[in-house]
PDB file of C-alpha atoms in Angstrom:
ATOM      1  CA  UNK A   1      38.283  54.993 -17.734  1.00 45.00           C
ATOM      2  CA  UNK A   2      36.303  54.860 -20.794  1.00 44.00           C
ATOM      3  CA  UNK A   3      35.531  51.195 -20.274  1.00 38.00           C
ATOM      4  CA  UNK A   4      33.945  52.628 -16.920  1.00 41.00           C
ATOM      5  CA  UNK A   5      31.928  55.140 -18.851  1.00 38.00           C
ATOM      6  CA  UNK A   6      30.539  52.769 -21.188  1.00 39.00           C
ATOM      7  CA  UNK A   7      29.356  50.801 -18.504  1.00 38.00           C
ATOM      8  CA  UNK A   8      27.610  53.297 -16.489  1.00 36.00           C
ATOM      9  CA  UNK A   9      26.115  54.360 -19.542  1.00 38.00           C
ATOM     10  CA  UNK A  10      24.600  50.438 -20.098  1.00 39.00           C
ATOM     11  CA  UNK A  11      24.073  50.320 -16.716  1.00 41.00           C
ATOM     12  CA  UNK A  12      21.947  53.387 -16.912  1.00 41.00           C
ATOM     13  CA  UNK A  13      20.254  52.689 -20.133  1.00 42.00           C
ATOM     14  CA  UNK A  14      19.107  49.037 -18.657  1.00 45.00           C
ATOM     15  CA  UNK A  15      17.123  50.986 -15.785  1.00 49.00           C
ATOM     16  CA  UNK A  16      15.527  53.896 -18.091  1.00 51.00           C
ATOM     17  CA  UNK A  17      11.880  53.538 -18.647  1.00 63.00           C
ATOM     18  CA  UNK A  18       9.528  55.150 -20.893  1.00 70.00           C
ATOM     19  CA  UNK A  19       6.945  54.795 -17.970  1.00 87.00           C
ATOM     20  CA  UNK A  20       4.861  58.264 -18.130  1.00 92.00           C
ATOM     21  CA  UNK A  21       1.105  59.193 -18.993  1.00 92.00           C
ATOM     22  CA  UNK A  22       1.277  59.125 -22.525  1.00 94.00           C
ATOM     23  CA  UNK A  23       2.822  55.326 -22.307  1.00 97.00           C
ATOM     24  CA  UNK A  24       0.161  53.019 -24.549  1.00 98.00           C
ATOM     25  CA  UNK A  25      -0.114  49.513 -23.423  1.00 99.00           C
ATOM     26  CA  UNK A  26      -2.458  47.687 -25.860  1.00 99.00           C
ATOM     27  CA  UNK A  27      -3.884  44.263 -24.008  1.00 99.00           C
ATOM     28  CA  UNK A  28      -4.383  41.190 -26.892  1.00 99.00           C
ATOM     29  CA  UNK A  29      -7.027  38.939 -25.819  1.00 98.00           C
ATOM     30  CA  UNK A  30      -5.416  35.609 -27.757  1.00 98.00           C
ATOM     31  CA  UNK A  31      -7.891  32.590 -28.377  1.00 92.00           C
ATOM     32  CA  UNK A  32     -10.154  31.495 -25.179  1.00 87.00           C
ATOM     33  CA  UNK A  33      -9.803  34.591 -22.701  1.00 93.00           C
ATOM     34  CA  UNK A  34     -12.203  35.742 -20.268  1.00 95.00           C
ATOM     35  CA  UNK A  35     -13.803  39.183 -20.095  1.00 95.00           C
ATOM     36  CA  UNK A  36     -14.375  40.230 -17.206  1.00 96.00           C
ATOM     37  CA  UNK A  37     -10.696  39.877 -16.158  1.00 97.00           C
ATOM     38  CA  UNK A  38      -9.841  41.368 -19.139  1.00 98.00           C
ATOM     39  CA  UNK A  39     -11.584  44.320 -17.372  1.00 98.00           C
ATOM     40  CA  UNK A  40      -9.849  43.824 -14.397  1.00 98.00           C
ATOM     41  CA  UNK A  41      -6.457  43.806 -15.891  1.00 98.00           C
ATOM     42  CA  UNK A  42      -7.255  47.002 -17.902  1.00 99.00           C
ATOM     43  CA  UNK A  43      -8.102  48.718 -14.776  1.00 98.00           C
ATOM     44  CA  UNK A  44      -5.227  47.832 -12.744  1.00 98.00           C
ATOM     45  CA  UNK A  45      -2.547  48.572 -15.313  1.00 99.00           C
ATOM     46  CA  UNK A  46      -4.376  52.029 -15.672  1.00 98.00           C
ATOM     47  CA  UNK A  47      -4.171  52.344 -11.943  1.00 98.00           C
ATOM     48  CA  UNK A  48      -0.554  51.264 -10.957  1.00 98.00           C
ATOM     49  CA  UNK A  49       1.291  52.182 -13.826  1.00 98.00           C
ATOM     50  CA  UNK A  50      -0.578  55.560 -14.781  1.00 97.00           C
ATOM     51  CA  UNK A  51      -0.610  54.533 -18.396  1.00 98.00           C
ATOM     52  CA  UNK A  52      -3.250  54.488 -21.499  1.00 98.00           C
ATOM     53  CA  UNK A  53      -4.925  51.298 -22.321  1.00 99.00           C
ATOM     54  CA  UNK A  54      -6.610  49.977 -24.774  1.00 98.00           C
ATOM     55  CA  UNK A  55      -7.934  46.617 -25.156  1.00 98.00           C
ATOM     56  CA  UNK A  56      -7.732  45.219 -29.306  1.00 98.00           C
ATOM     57  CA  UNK A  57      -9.866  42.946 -31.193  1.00 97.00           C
ATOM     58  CA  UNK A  58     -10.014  39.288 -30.033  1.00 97.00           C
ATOM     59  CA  UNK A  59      -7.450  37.075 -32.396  1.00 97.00           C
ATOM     60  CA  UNK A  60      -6.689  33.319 -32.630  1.00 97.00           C
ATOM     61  CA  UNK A  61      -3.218  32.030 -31.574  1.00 97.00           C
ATOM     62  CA  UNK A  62      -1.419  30.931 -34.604  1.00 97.00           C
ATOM     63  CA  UNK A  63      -1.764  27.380 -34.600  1.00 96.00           C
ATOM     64  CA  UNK A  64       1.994  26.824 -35.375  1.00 96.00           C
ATOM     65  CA  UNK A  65       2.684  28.217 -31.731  1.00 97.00           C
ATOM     66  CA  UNK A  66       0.383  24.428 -30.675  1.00 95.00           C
ATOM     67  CA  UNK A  67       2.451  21.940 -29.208  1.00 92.00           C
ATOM     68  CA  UNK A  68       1.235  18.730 -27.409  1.00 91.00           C
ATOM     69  CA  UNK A  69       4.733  17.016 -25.675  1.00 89.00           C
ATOM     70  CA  UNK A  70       3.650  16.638 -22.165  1.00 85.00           C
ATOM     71  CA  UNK A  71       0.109  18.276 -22.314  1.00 89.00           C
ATOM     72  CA  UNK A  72      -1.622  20.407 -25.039  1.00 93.00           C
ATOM     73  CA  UNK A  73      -0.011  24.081 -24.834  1.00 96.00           C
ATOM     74  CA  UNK A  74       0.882  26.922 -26.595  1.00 98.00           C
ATOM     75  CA  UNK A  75       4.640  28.082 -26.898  1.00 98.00           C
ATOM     76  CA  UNK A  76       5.005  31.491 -24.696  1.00 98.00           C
ATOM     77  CA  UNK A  77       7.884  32.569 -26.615  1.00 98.00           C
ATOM     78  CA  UNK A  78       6.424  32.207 -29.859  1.00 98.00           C
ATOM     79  CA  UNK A  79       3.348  34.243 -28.984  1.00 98.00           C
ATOM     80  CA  UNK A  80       5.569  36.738 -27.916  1.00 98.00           C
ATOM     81  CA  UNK A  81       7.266  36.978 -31.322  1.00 98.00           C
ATOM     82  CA  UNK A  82       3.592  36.836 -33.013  1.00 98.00           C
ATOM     83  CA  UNK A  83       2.925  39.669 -30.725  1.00 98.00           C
ATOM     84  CA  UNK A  84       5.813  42.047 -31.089  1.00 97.00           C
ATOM     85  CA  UNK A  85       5.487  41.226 -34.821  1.00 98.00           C
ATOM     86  CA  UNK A  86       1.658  42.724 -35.224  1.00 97.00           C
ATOM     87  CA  UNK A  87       1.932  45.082 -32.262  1.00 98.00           C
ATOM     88  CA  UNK A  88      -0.016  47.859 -33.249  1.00 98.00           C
ATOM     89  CA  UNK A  89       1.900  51.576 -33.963  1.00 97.00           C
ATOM     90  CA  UNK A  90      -0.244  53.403 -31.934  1.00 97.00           C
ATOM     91  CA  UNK A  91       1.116  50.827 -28.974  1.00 98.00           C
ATOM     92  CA  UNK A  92       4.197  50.890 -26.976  1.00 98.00           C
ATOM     93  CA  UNK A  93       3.720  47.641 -25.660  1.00 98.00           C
ATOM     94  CA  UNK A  94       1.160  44.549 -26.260  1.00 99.00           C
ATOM     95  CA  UNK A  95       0.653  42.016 -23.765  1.00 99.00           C
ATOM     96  CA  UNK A  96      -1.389  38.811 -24.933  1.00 99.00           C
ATOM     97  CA  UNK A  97      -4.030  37.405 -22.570  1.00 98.00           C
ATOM     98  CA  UNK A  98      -5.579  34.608 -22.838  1.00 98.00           C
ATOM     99  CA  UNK A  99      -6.970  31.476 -20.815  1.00 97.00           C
ATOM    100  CA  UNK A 100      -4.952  28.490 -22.267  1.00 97.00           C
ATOM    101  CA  UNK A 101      -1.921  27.048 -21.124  1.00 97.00           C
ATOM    102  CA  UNK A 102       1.075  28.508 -22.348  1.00 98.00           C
ATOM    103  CA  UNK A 103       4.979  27.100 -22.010  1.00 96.00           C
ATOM    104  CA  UNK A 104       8.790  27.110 -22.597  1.00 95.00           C
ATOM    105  CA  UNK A 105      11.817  25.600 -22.420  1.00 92.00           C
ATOM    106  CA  UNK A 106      13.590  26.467 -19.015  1.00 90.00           C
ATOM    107  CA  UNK A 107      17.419  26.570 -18.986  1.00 90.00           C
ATOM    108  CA  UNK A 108      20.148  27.005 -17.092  1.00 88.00           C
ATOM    109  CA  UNK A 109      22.671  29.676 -16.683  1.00 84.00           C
ATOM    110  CA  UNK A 110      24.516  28.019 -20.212  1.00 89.00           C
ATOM    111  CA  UNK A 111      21.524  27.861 -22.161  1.00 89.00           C
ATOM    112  CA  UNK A 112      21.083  24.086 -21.349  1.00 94.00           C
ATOM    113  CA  UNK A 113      17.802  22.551 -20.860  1.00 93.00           C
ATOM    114  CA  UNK A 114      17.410  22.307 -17.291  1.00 91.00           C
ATOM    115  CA  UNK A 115      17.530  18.579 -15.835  1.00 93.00           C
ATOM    116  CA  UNK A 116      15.298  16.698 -15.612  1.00 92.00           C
ATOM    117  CA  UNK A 117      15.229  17.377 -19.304  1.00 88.00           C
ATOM    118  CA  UNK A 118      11.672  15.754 -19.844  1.00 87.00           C
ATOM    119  CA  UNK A 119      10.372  18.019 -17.283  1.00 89.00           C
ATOM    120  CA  UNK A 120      11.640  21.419 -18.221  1.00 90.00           C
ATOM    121  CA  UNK A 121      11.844  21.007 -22.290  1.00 90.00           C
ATOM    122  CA  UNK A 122       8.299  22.176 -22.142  1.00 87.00           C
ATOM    123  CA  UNK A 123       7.215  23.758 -18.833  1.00 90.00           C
ATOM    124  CA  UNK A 124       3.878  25.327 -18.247  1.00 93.00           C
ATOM    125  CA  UNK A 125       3.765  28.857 -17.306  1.00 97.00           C
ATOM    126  CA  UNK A 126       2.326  31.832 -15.842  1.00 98.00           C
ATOM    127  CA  UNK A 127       3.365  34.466 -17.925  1.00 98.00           C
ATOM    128  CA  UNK A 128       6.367  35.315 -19.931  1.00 98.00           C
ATOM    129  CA  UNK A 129       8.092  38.421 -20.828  1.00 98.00           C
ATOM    130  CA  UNK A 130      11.722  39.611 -22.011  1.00 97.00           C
ATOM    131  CA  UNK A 131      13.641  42.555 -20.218  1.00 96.00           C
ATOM    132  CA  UNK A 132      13.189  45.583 -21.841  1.00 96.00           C
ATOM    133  CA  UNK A 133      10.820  43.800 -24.270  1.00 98.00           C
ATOM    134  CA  UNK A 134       7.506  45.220 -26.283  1.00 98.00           C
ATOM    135  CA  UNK A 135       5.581  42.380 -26.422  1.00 99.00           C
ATOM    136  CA  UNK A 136       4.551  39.578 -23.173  1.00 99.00           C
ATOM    137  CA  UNK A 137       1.935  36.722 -22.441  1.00 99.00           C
ATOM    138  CA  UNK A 138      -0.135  36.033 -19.530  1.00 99.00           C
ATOM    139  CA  UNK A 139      -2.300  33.082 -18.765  1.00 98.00           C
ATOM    140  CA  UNK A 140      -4.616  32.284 -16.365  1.00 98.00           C
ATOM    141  CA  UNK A 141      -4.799  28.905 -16.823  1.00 97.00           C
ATOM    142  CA  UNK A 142      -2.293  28.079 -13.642  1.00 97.00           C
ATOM    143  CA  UNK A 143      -4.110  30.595 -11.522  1.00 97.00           C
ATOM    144  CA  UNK A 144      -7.532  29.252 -11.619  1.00 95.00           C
ATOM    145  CA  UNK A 145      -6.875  26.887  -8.912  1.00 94.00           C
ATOM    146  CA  UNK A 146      -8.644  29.161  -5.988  1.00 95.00           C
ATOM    147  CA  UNK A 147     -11.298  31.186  -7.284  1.00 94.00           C
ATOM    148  CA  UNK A 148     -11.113  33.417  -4.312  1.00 96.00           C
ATOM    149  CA  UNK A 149      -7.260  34.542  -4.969  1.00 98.00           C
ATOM    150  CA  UNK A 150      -7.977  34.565  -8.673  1.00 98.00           C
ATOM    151  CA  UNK A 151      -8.530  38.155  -9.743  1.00 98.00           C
ATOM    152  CA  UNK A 152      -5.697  38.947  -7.134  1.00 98.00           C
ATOM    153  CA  UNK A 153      -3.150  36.560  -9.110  1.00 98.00           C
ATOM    154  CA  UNK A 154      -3.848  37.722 -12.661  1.00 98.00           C
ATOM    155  CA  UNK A 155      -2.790  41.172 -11.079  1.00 99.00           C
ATOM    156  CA  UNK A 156       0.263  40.472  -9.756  1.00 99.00           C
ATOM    157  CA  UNK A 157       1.293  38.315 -12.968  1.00 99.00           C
ATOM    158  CA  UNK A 158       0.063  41.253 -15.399  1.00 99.00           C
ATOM    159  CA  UNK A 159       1.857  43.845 -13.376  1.00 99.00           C
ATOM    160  CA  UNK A 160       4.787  41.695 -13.173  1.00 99.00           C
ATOM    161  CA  UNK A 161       5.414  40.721 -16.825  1.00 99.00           C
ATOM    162  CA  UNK A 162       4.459  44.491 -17.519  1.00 98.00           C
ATOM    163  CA  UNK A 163       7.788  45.198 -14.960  1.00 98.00           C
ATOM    164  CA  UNK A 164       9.743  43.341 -16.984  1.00 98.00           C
ATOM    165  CA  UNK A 165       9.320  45.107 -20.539  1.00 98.00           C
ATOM    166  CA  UNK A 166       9.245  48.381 -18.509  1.00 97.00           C
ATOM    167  CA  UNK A 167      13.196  47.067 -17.548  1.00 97.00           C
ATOM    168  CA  UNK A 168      12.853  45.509 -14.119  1.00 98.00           C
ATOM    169  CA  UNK A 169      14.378  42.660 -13.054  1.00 98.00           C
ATOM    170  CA  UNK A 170      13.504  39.570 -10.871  1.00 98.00           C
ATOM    171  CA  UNK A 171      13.997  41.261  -7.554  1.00 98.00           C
ATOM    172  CA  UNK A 172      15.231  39.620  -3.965  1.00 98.00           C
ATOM    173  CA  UNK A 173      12.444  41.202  -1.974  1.00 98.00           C
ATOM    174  CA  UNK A 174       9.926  38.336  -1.383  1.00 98.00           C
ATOM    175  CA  UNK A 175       7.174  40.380  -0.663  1.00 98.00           C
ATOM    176  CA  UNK A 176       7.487  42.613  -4.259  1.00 99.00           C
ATOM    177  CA  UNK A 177       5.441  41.525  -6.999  1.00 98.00           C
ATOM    178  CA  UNK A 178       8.502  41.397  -8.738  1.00 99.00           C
ATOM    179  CA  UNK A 179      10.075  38.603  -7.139  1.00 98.00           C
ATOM    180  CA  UNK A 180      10.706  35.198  -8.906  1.00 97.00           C
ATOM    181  CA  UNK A 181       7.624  32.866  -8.149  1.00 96.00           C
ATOM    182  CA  UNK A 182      10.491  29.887  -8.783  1.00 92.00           C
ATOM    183  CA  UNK A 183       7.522  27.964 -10.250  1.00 92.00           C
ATOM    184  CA  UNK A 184       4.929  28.154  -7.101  1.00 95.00           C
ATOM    185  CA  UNK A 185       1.931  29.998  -6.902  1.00 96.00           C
ATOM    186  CA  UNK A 186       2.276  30.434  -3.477  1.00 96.00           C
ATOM    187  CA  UNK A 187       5.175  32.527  -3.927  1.00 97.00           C
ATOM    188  CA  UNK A 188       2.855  35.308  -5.698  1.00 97.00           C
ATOM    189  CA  UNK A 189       0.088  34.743  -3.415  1.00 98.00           C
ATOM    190  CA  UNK A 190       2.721  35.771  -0.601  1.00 98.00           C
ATOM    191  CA  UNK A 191       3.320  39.136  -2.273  1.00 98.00           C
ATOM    192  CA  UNK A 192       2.233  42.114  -1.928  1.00 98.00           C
ATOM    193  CA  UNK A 193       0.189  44.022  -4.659  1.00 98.00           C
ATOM    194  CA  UNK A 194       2.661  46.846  -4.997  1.00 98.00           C
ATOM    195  CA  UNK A 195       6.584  47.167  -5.726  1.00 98.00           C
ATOM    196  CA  UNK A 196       9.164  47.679  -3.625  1.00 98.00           C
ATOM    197  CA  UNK A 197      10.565  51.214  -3.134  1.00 98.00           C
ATOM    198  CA  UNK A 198      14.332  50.027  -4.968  1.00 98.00           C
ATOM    199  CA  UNK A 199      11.499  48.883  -8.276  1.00 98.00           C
ATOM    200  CA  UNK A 200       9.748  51.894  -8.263  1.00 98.00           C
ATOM    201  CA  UNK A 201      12.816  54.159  -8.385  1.00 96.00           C
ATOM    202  CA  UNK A 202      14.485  51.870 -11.103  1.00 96.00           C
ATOM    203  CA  UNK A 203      11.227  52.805 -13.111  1.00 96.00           C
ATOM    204  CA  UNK A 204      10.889  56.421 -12.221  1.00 94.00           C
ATOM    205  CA  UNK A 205       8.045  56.044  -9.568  1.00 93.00           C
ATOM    206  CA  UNK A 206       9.721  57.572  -6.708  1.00 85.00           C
ATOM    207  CA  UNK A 207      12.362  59.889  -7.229  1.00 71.00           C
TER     208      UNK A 207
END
């Protein structure tokens, strides 16, 4: 029985938020970033989460997070460390933005690189973010590749690695912004620009 409690009570503590109006979410711009969507992404997060924002002082990426194995990137998780590391006090959570491309190692469900080793040992990515984390990454650098659906996809990616620190999980719904984009763009252009009603309750957006 108390085995059962103290699982509810993880269970429970896995799905609480902090989401409310005095949340701060401070947006980084990291090394080449672009303004104007820097705008855009202030605005949204403002919009659909009902949280402050403040954007901080443009900073370099450290150059120890520079790695050139397939392509020349920046390591995603280590700008995430950097980040949670000089996120300001006054912030509950920082998420870096910036226009470069940004990657990690993917593995498996055993912490093995994924196969075809060469491929995944440094994969380029979206965005990164850790569940219940304070700190994330997005890059636009993989989204440029319609100008049209641009400001659209920055969106969804923003809000998305924002879901993630706020506790939500990859979810199964396929038209949540949520979902996994299993390494396609076309997968978040097929979303909508909104959660799904099980994502918003997790979060405390519908009671």
């Amino acid at each position: 029985m108390r085995f059962i409690y103290c699982l509810l009570v993880v269970i429970l503590l896995a799905c609480t938020s902090d989401l409310n109006p005095q949340t701060v979410v401070a947006i980084q711009p990291l090394g080449q970033y672009d303004t104007e969507l820097t705008s855009i992404i202030e605005k949204a997060i403002k919009k659909y989460y009902g949280v402050k924002v403040t954007v901080l002082k443009a900073k370099p990426i450290p150059k120890s997070h520079f790695v050139n194995v397939k392509s020349p990137r920046y390591r995603a998780d280590s700008i995430i460390h950097y980040l949670k590391e000089t996120r300001p006090a006054s912030a509950d959570y920082v998420l870096g933005f910036t226009d470069v491309d940004v990657s990690v190692t993917k593995t498996d469900d055993f912490g093995r690189i994924k196969e075809p080793i060469e491929r995944y040992k440094d994969w380029g990515v979206m965005g990164l973010a850790y569940l219940s984390g304070r700190s994330c990454v997005v890059s636009t650098f993989r989204l440029r590749s319609n100008a049209k659906l641009l400001n659209e996809r920055v969106t969804k990616v923003t809000l998305h690695e924002l879901g993630h620190m706020l506790g939500l999980p990859h979810c199964e719904n396929k038209k949540c912004f949520m979902t996994d984009a299993v390494e396609s763009i076309k997968t978040i252009d097929n979303t909508r620009l909104d959660l799904c009603e099980a994502c918003k309750k997790k979060i405390g957006m519908l009671k």
